[in-house]
XYZ file of C-alpha atoms in Angstrom:
309
model
C -0.109 -0.102 0.032
C 1.469 3.404 -0.981
C 1.301 6.612 1.025
C -1.588 7.925 -0.846
C -3.695 4.835 -0.395
C -2.920 4.627 3.286
C -3.911 8.321 3.879
C -7.178 7.945 1.866
C -7.950 4.858 3.882
C -7.184 6.521 7.141
C -9.187 9.660 6.359
C -12.326 7.434 5.454
C -11.860 5.518 8.766
C -11.546 8.750 10.844
C -14.724 10.372 9.059
C -16.563 7.016 9.566
C -15.728 7.130 13.218
C -16.563 10.680 13.812
C -19.882 10.294 11.997
C -20.602 7.150 13.955
C -19.514 8.755 17.265
C -21.540 11.955 16.398
C -24.505 9.653 15.687
C -24.045 7.991 19.021
C -23.957 11.431 20.717
C -26.987 12.903 19.158
C -28.997 9.728 19.774
C -27.872 9.642 23.404
C -26.987 6.080 23.160
C -24.824 4.982 26.191
C -24.335 2.064 28.478
C -26.858 2.680 31.328
C -27.411 0.370 34.379
C -28.000 2.341 37.620
C -27.820 0.334 40.734
C -30.926 -0.521 42.769
C -31.564 1.593 45.953
C -30.712 0.106 49.234
C -30.627 1.056 52.778
C -30.525 -0.447 56.431
C -33.345 1.584 57.830
C -36.648 2.778 56.273
C -35.631 6.333 56.240
C -32.399 5.315 54.348
C -34.207 3.049 51.846
C -36.886 5.779 51.137
C -34.310 8.411 50.485
C -32.391 5.990 48.365
C -35.384 5.083 46.444
C -36.231 8.820 45.865
C -32.780 9.474 44.579
C -32.904 6.324 42.286
C -35.411 8.172 40.201
C -32.906 10.676 39.119
C -31.092 7.776 37.393
C -33.640 5.155 36.382
C -36.129 5.436 33.284
C -39.555 5.420 34.780
C -43.113 6.889 34.617
C -44.715 8.868 37.392
C -48.400 9.688 37.433
C -49.977 12.011 39.954
C -53.655 12.490 40.525
C -54.687 15.407 42.890
C -58.189 15.543 44.641
C -59.374 18.355 46.858
C -61.043 16.855 49.885
C -61.995 20.188 51.474
C -61.582 23.714 50.421
C -63.837 25.403 52.983
C -66.661 26.142 50.486
C -68.741 23.028 50.545
C -67.908 22.104 46.910
C -65.296 19.513 47.787
C -64.455 16.879 47.070
C -63.447 17.204 43.523
C -60.628 16.303 41.143
C -58.002 19.033 40.749
C -55.464 17.685 38.247
C -53.660 14.818 36.569
C -49.974 15.180 36.124
C -48.019 12.665 33.733
C -44.283 12.557 33.826
C -42.101 10.339 31.752
C -38.334 10.147 32.255
C -35.949 8.487 29.986
C -32.668 9.507 31.507
C -30.833 6.842 29.426
C -31.649 9.083 26.446
C -32.017 12.335 28.125
C -35.553 12.674 27.106
C -38.531 13.964 29.247
C -42.271 14.577 28.779
C -44.593 16.335 31.160
C -48.352 16.890 30.680
C -50.383 18.630 33.360
C -54.002 18.894 33.189
C -55.932 21.043 35.615
C -59.711 20.580 35.853
C -60.574 23.380 38.229
C -58.732 25.724 40.478
C -58.908 25.321 44.389
C -60.335 28.368 46.379
C -61.581 30.136 43.284
C -63.141 33.441 44.426
C -62.372 32.703 47.986
C -60.670 35.970 48.664
C -57.138 34.470 49.157
C -54.472 37.088 49.769
C -52.122 36.765 46.797
C -50.919 33.659 44.952
C -49.426 31.317 47.477
C -46.789 29.029 45.997
C -47.748 26.648 48.907
C -51.157 26.048 47.344
C -49.583 24.053 44.702
C -49.613 20.382 44.920
C -46.510 20.206 42.722
C -43.242 21.832 43.457
C -41.603 21.918 40.000
C -41.178 25.153 38.025
C -43.407 23.990 35.010
C -46.346 23.369 37.359
C -45.814 26.771 38.967
C -45.994 28.576 35.467
C -49.047 26.441 34.609
C -50.935 27.185 37.985
C -49.937 30.850 37.759
C -51.784 31.131 34.606
C -54.797 29.028 35.221
C -55.454 30.284 38.786
C -55.684 33.852 37.528
C -57.676 32.736 34.461
C -60.188 30.155 35.806
C -62.326 30.548 32.584
C -59.580 28.621 30.635
C -60.162 25.525 32.685
C -59.868 22.609 31.933
C -56.377 23.329 30.713
C -53.391 21.321 29.806
C -49.668 22.188 29.410
C -47.317 19.803 27.619
C -43.623 20.008 27.774
C -41.189 17.802 25.874
C -37.412 18.180 26.419
C -34.275 16.654 24.771
C -30.712 17.978 24.580
C -31.390 19.747 21.188
C -35.141 20.624 21.396
C -37.761 21.924 23.705
C -41.446 21.680 22.654
C -43.781 23.594 25.062
C -47.641 24.072 24.657
C -49.856 25.782 27.234
C -53.006 25.167 25.117
C -52.723 21.369 24.581
C -55.699 19.052 24.393
C -56.038 16.733 27.404
C -54.183 13.426 26.990
C -56.367 10.606 25.827
C -55.072 7.497 27.623
C -51.395 7.184 27.196
C -51.297 9.545 24.063
C -49.982 13.042 24.690
C -50.770 15.640 21.944
C -49.884 19.352 21.289
C -52.111 21.747 19.631
C -50.137 21.823 16.367
C -49.432 25.398 15.381
C -49.729 26.748 18.951
C -46.788 24.494 20.130
C -43.593 26.563 20.597
C -40.344 24.889 19.638
C -36.978 26.166 20.669
C -33.340 25.049 20.742
C -32.100 25.104 24.266
C -29.084 27.296 25.415
C -28.556 25.240 28.415
C -29.680 21.868 29.704
C -33.172 22.411 31.272
C -32.513 20.915 34.868
C -36.125 21.787 35.876
C -37.258 18.706 34.066
C -35.147 16.586 36.297
C -37.448 14.212 38.504
C -39.431 16.173 41.203
C -38.170 15.418 44.697
C -41.380 13.954 46.189
C -39.203 13.081 49.134
C -36.270 15.187 50.189
C -33.415 14.123 52.561
C -34.661 14.151 56.085
C -33.956 12.871 59.602
C -37.473 12.039 60.805
C -38.405 8.341 61.434
C -41.001 6.195 59.528
C -43.461 3.775 60.838
C -44.542 0.676 58.950
C -48.235 1.010 58.199
C -48.996 -1.860 55.685
C -47.060 -4.889 54.407
C -47.505 -7.539 51.640
C -45.511 -10.086 49.892
C -44.649 -7.607 47.205
C -44.635 -4.205 49.026
C -43.957 -2.384 52.259
C -45.650 1.040 53.188
C -44.263 3.455 55.584
C -45.828 6.492 57.134
C -44.958 9.768 58.610
C -47.591 12.008 60.463
C -47.676 15.284 61.991
C -46.821 18.821 60.503
C -43.144 18.858 61.989
C -42.184 15.528 60.478
C -44.256 15.965 57.312
C -42.350 19.409 56.682
C -39.076 17.617 56.880
C -40.047 15.165 54.183
C -42.228 17.023 51.545
C -40.565 19.540 49.294
C -42.134 23.059 48.908
C -40.980 25.543 46.327
C -40.485 28.368 48.865
C -40.878 26.736 52.263
C -43.879 26.853 54.476
C -43.436 30.243 55.997
C -46.892 31.679 54.651
C -49.005 28.735 55.541
C -49.950 26.770 58.531
C -49.786 22.947 58.167
C -52.388 20.788 59.766
C -52.970 17.070 60.292
C -50.608 16.187 57.407
C -49.267 12.793 56.659
C -47.381 11.052 53.826
C -47.150 7.270 52.922
C -44.396 5.849 50.805
C -44.614 2.361 49.331
C -41.506 0.439 48.169
C -41.146 -2.707 46.166
C -39.654 -5.318 48.406
C -37.614 -7.067 45.452
C -36.155 -3.805 43.894
C -36.343 -1.194 46.743
C -37.992 1.134 44.124
C -40.804 3.671 44.748
C -44.128 2.335 43.904
C -46.474 4.882 45.334
C -46.523 7.971 47.459
C -49.733 9.270 49.021
C -49.714 12.684 50.429
C -52.458 14.023 52.660
C -51.798 17.670 52.945
C -53.828 20.045 55.127
C -53.160 23.882 54.740
C -54.479 27.017 56.299
C -54.332 30.068 54.022
C -54.940 33.771 54.878
C -57.787 35.586 53.235
C -57.748 39.124 52.196
C -60.410 40.171 54.972
C -58.213 38.511 57.699
C -59.892 35.467 58.061
C -58.616 31.980 57.212
C -59.541 29.259 54.810
C -58.581 25.465 54.843
C -57.437 23.478 52.070
C -57.017 19.642 52.059
C -55.336 17.725 49.218
C -54.887 14.012 48.543
C -52.040 13.802 46.159
C -51.435 10.219 44.936
C -48.436 9.332 42.665
C -47.974 5.926 41.033
C -44.351 5.003 39.721
C -43.955 2.230 37.091
C -42.369 1.105 33.981
C -38.935 1.319 35.367
C -36.218 0.546 32.688
C -39.139 0.315 30.206
C -40.195 3.987 29.526
C -39.567 5.304 26.034
C -40.042 8.980 25.759
C -41.324 10.066 22.303
C -42.533 13.445 21.013
C -46.035 14.361 21.709
C -48.385 13.813 18.738
C -49.134 16.738 16.473
C -47.657 18.863 13.632
C -44.777 20.414 15.416
C -43.069 22.985 13.126
C -39.398 23.828 13.591
C -37.370 25.937 11.042
C -34.007 25.004 9.809
C -32.118 27.500 11.901
C -33.607 25.888 15.164
C -33.057 22.354 13.953
C -29.422 23.169 13.201
C -28.850 24.972 16.579
C -30.576 22.024 18.345
C -28.336 19.490 16.401
C -25.195 21.248 17.394
C -26.337 21.513 20.984
C -27.209 18.015 20.985
C -23.932 16.961 19.511
C -21.880 18.873 22.123
C -24.034 17.869 25.105
C -23.626 14.387 26.570
């Protein structure tokens, strides 16, 4: 083989390797096998299971019901929040549907972040809009995120079964300038020091409970703390899978007392139930719909995706 043949062959090999490596990066293909959560005490196992969600592909489905809002209208369904996390491919899909707003026309002084049943930024933006515009309810916000693209629709149709859609021309598509960490898994349970009691056991699962406002406040994350609200008879139950140690369900019974503009108080009681499933089986695909994206946005997204791993 002469020098020209060698250089031509080497160039072809390098180009092929670079193209293959670039394809692997853009497709976010990588070895991925996060270890299962473990711990010696219930508290350690629960914290480990909550942390495990930031690494393992899974689906989380939350349904919130208002049990009491001090008006006599309760109980009623507040919302359904579907979250899909495919960490192995860095793809995420959130769909939050609100059916009605709690404490509508109840004279609440200001917009309390603590009223929100969900602590993440996307939910705060969604509720900040629908609480002030109750005539838009029911309302669905859909957010789909990859390294190279963000699709956001504040006027999406409510998901039908497992199908999440956007409203075609109304969906905004951007190429991110930075990785959107706010779509990382919501911390339903934060690190804490309180102890848990066993409330239920079966061959497949074990459920632990924490009760009382002080212990509850250690466990449950609020976006801005609980300075502006008074916690009542709150409790939270966490169900773990016996074999894997993973989260199976969290049931949050939240009792709040909020100040009204006339100086009186109004109570609010939530039942926030979240099911976790499809570990290692969740595949996140774009929402259904005609999502337009111009060439420059696709190019910026491709380059950002190529450089982000």
